[in-house]
Amino acid sequence: MELPLVVGVDGSESSLTAVDWAVDEAARHGLRLRLVYASLWERYEYEGESPSDDPEQRSEEARVGDVVDSAAARARRRDPAVEVSTNVRPEDSVSALLHEGRSAAVLVTGCRGRGGLKGLLLGSVSLAVAARAYCPVIVVRGDPAGLAGAHERILLGAGDPASTAEAVRFAFREAEARDCVLDVVRAWRRPAHEATDHSAPAGVPVRLHEQRASLLLDALLRDAAADHPGVRVRPTTVEGPARTVLLKRSAAADLVIIGARRRKGHLGLQLGRVGHTLLHHADCPVAIVPQHE
């Protein structure tokens, strides 16, 4: 049986938006949907630290039950064909979602939780999960058009092959399931010294860097393109910082996808500036796909 799509819920507007998005995503890929709520009250009950007749505990248990039941009912109303299950884990939110991610096809979170401050662009739970999960993580954020899939376009940031191969395969599967265009962008930059080096003919270094970027992009896409011949791919090389290029183009995408390297012996992924920029500012949902060594 295929692994489920897991979405974290906490009753916030952000998590409800994530539930809606996750239902549609599960339907596209024919996956089961599991709604996960992290409740430390459950842990206290199991450890015997709070008596079962404590009114405060009963109130919290009722609230948790309402949140989970309401989210499940919302998911079933959105698409009755999607199989929905729920799970309340006796852990903190990050630990619960990371544990669930070990047996998930994808983890989906909102961009802010109930405790999120308006001044923060991304909640601490979403950032921690995106940085440390074993499976791909999608943080649901962005404007209404991107959330609704109105652009019919997936954006893939083609970075270092050592951190992008899994992201490439993920992007092709996503574009195929949506029957939409896959824009693949490889950003490149000239070394600073070349801007003032006049020893070479004008334009020669620029063409060389652009050619290298194009060759790398072709090699990166070759196998996945052969496996998904029906996907319409638009590869592009662009001079400039990758985070700036991808952020600008996210305004015309329904999902932006990047890879992140997961190194042995290190906690979490190497998100870097590109990942952090997109997670905080992108105009559409952001997928972080781990590349395991």
XYZ file of C-alpha atoms in Angstrom:
293
model
C 0.000 0.000 0.000
C 1.292 3.453 -0.890
C 2.353 5.767 1.880
C -0.184 8.439 2.862
C 0.010 12.179 2.522
C 0.276 13.619 6.043
C -0.902 17.101 6.998
C -0.442 18.793 10.354
C -3.546 20.360 11.891
C -3.945 22.655 14.892
C -7.173 24.564 14.254
C -5.475 27.669 12.838
C -6.585 29.262 9.570
C -3.202 28.390 8.116
C -3.628 24.701 8.920
C -7.163 24.659 7.473
C -5.814 26.127 4.243
C -3.192 23.379 4.298
C -5.919 20.748 4.767
C -7.802 22.028 1.700
C -4.626 22.018 -0.369
C -3.617 18.582 0.899
C -7.006 17.063 0.002
C -6.600 18.227 -3.590
C -3.025 16.948 -3.664
C -4.040 13.537 -2.285
C -6.780 13.278 -4.907
C -4.344 14.058 -7.745
C -1.988 11.286 -6.701
C -4.541 8.765 -5.433
C -3.148 8.869 -1.893
C -4.739 8.419 1.506
C -4.777 11.513 3.716
C -3.773 11.437 7.380
C -4.467 14.429 9.630
C -2.045 14.696 12.552
C -2.466 16.742 15.710
C 0.277 16.990 18.324
C -1.003 17.173 21.909
C 1.263 17.224 24.920
C -1.833 16.789 27.109
C -2.083 13.255 25.781
C 1.485 12.603 26.892
C 0.792 13.941 30.350
C -2.218 11.667 30.619
C -0.176 8.636 29.629
C 2.566 9.513 32.104
C 0.051 9.988 34.885
C 1.006 13.632 35.418
C -2.563 14.900 35.159
C -5.505 13.121 36.718
C -8.192 12.026 34.300
C -10.819 13.986 36.215
C -8.939 17.280 35.905
C -11.442 19.791 34.397
C -8.658 21.632 32.562
C -7.456 18.409 30.962
C -10.984 17.413 29.970
C -11.452 20.837 28.406
C -8.235 20.498 26.417
C -9.110 16.975 25.299
C -12.493 18.200 24.094
C -10.857 21.066 22.194
C -8.370 18.727 20.533
C -11.184 16.371 19.580
C -13.152 19.248 18.087
C -10.176 20.458 16.065
C -9.400 17.020 14.660
C -13.031 16.109 13.947
C -13.667 19.477 12.303
C -10.581 19.149 10.082
C -11.563 15.602 9.074
C -15.125 16.681 8.255
C -13.758 19.575 6.207
C -11.486 17.224 4.250
C -14.305 14.779 3.532
C -16.602 17.576 2.361
C -13.948 18.864 -0.010
C -13.497 15.465 -1.685
C -15.498 12.469 -0.401
C -13.412 10.130 -2.567
C -10.235 10.771 -0.558
C -9.725 8.344 2.336
C -9.161 10.350 5.524
C -7.783 9.187 8.871
C -6.677 11.078 11.970
C -4.014 10.692 14.613
C -3.358 12.606 17.853
C 0.264 12.151 18.886
C 1.505 12.718 22.471
C 4.444 14.872 21.378
C 5.374 18.419 20.506
C 4.409 19.477 16.979
C 7.843 19.185 15.384
C 8.587 15.751 16.850
C 5.131 14.462 15.911
C 5.386 15.548 12.282
C 8.958 14.353 11.894
C 7.931 10.950 13.270
C 4.971 10.788 10.883
C 7.226 11.807 8.025
C 9.164 8.571 8.338
C 6.135 6.766 6.888
C 4.652 9.463 4.653
C 4.815 10.134 0.944
C 4.739 13.877 1.652
C 4.332 16.091 4.718
C 2.140 19.185 4.351
C 2.048 22.075 6.802
C 0.577 25.542 6.952
C 2.886 28.524 7.057
C 1.905 29.577 10.597
C 0.309 27.864 13.565
C -2.029 29.033 16.330
C 0.867 30.598 18.182
C 2.237 32.415 15.127
C 2.823 36.137 15.417
C 1.690 38.361 12.571
C 5.197 39.739 12.209
C 6.634 36.301 11.497
C 6.483 35.199 7.872
C 6.920 31.511 8.655
C 6.096 29.579 11.801
C 8.881 27.850 13.709
C 7.183 24.448 13.369
C 6.942 24.690 9.574
C 10.559 25.788 9.260
C 11.853 23.056 11.577
C 9.876 20.354 9.788
C 10.957 21.575 6.345
C 14.583 21.549 7.474
C 14.605 18.136 9.146
C 11.994 15.813 7.610
C 13.011 12.571 5.937
C 10.345 12.907 3.225
C 9.387 15.840 0.971
C 7.717 18.723 2.819
C 5.274 21.180 1.293
C 4.616 24.426 3.149
C 1.278 25.831 1.981
C 1.565 29.567 1.538
C 1.079 32.188 -1.169
C -1.587 34.192 -2.917
C -5.066 32.878 -3.866
C -4.092 32.120 -7.481
C -1.113 30.011 -6.463
C -3.088 28.190 -3.787
C -5.891 27.435 -6.241
C -3.556 26.100 -8.947
C -4.765 28.752 -11.388
C -1.414 29.186 -13.147
C -1.183 25.555 -14.314
C 2.564 25.748 -13.920
C 5.114 24.055 -11.662
C 8.470 25.755 -11.010
C 11.609 23.730 -10.293
C 14.815 25.352 -9.134
C 17.634 23.304 -10.639
C 20.538 23.566 -8.237
C 23.564 21.404 -7.589
C 22.980 17.862 -8.970
C 24.115 16.478 -5.589
C 21.045 18.051 -3.953
C 18.521 18.171 -6.797
C 18.107 14.726 -8.381
C 15.198 13.674 -6.132
C 13.581 17.085 -6.555
C 13.688 16.644 -10.332
C 11.852 13.326 -10.147
C 9.346 14.809 -7.691
C 8.707 17.772 -10.010
C 8.067 15.571 -13.047
C 5.605 13.422 -11.118
C 3.845 16.540 -9.874
C 3.594 18.105 -13.328
C 2.342 14.825 -14.771
C -0.359 14.473 -12.102
C -1.508 18.051 -12.724
C -1.096 17.870 -16.529
C 0.635 21.218 -16.431
C 3.808 22.894 -17.657
C 7.061 22.292 -15.770
C 9.311 25.337 -15.770
C 12.862 24.432 -14.811
C 15.214 27.275 -13.995
C 18.973 27.091 -13.556
C 20.388 30.365 -12.206
C 24.037 31.154 -12.812
C 26.391 33.969 -11.885
C 29.713 35.296 -13.162
C 32.603 35.416 -10.705
C 33.066 38.955 -9.423
C 36.495 39.370 -11.048
C 35.047 38.858 -14.533
C 32.992 42.018 -14.276
C 36.219 44.061 -14.463
C 38.377 41.702 -16.527
C 38.767 43.141 -20.031
C 41.412 40.697 -21.243
C 38.874 38.395 -22.925
C 36.690 39.382 -25.883
C 33.436 41.014 -24.833
C 30.705 38.519 -23.973
C 32.921 35.392 -24.118
C 32.923 34.610 -20.346
C 29.188 35.216 -20.176
C 28.503 32.775 -22.985
C 30.741 30.159 -21.389
C 28.940 30.364 -18.033
C 25.556 30.260 -19.701
C 26.597 27.273 -21.819
C 27.788 25.383 -18.742
C 24.492 26.085 -16.988
C 22.570 24.853 -20.018
C 24.617 21.644 -20.287
C 24.152 20.938 -16.576
C 20.425 21.506 -16.899
C 20.146 19.130 -19.863
C 22.016 16.413 -17.990
C 19.944 16.900 -14.855
C 16.632 16.533 -16.713
C 17.506 13.812 -19.204
C 16.471 10.683 -17.300
C 13.306 12.122 -15.747
C 12.191 13.568 -19.075
C 12.598 10.137 -20.680
C 10.529 8.548 -17.891
C 7.755 11.156 -18.250
C 7.567 11.916 -21.983
C 4.142 13.552 -21.690
C 5.340 16.350 -19.413
C 5.786 19.719 -21.126
C 9.172 20.988 -19.924
C 10.485 24.518 -20.362
C 14.143 24.664 -19.273
C 15.663 28.121 -18.795
C 19.026 29.474 -17.690
C 19.034 32.891 -16.034
C 21.866 35.059 -14.773
C 21.316 36.182 -11.204
C 20.962 34.954 -7.596
C 18.845 31.784 -7.511
C 16.763 32.979 -4.567
C 15.848 36.211 -6.371
C 15.085 34.491 -9.675
C 12.883 31.793 -8.118
C 11.093 34.175 -5.778
C 10.104 36.428 -8.672
C 8.887 33.498 -10.771
C 6.901 31.983 -7.896
C 4.251 34.641 -8.559
C 3.310 32.768 -11.750
C 3.517 29.209 -10.327
C 1.259 26.849 -8.382
C 4.166 25.132 -6.635
C 7.882 25.861 -6.434
C 10.175 22.892 -5.808
C 13.792 22.800 -4.692
C 16.083 20.080 -3.449
C 17.999 20.055 -0.172
C 20.883 17.834 0.774
C 20.569 15.607 3.811
C 24.034 14.725 5.037
C 24.864 11.706 7.140
C 25.757 12.606 10.680
C 24.044 16.003 10.443
C 20.669 16.967 11.849
C 18.391 18.265 9.149
C 18.906 19.524 5.631
C 21.166 22.137 4.161
C 18.391 24.563 3.204
C 20.602 27.535 2.451
C 19.528 31.005 1.399
C 17.307 29.807 -1.441
C 15.222 27.550 0.787
C 14.848 30.105 3.533
C 13.896 32.873 1.096
C 11.207 30.806 -0.609
C 9.771 29.427 2.626
C 9.374 32.951 3.985
C 8.363 34.914 0.888
C 7.161 32.746 -2.044
C 3.819 33.558 -3.671
C 2.854 29.880 -3.919
C 3.306 26.666 -1.910
C 6.926 25.530 -1.507
C 8.168 21.934 -1.700
C 11.494 20.994 -0.087
C 12.635 17.602 -1.389
C 15.497 15.923 0.511
C 18.381 14.351 -1.354
C 19.760 11.531 0.793
C 23.424 10.649 0.608
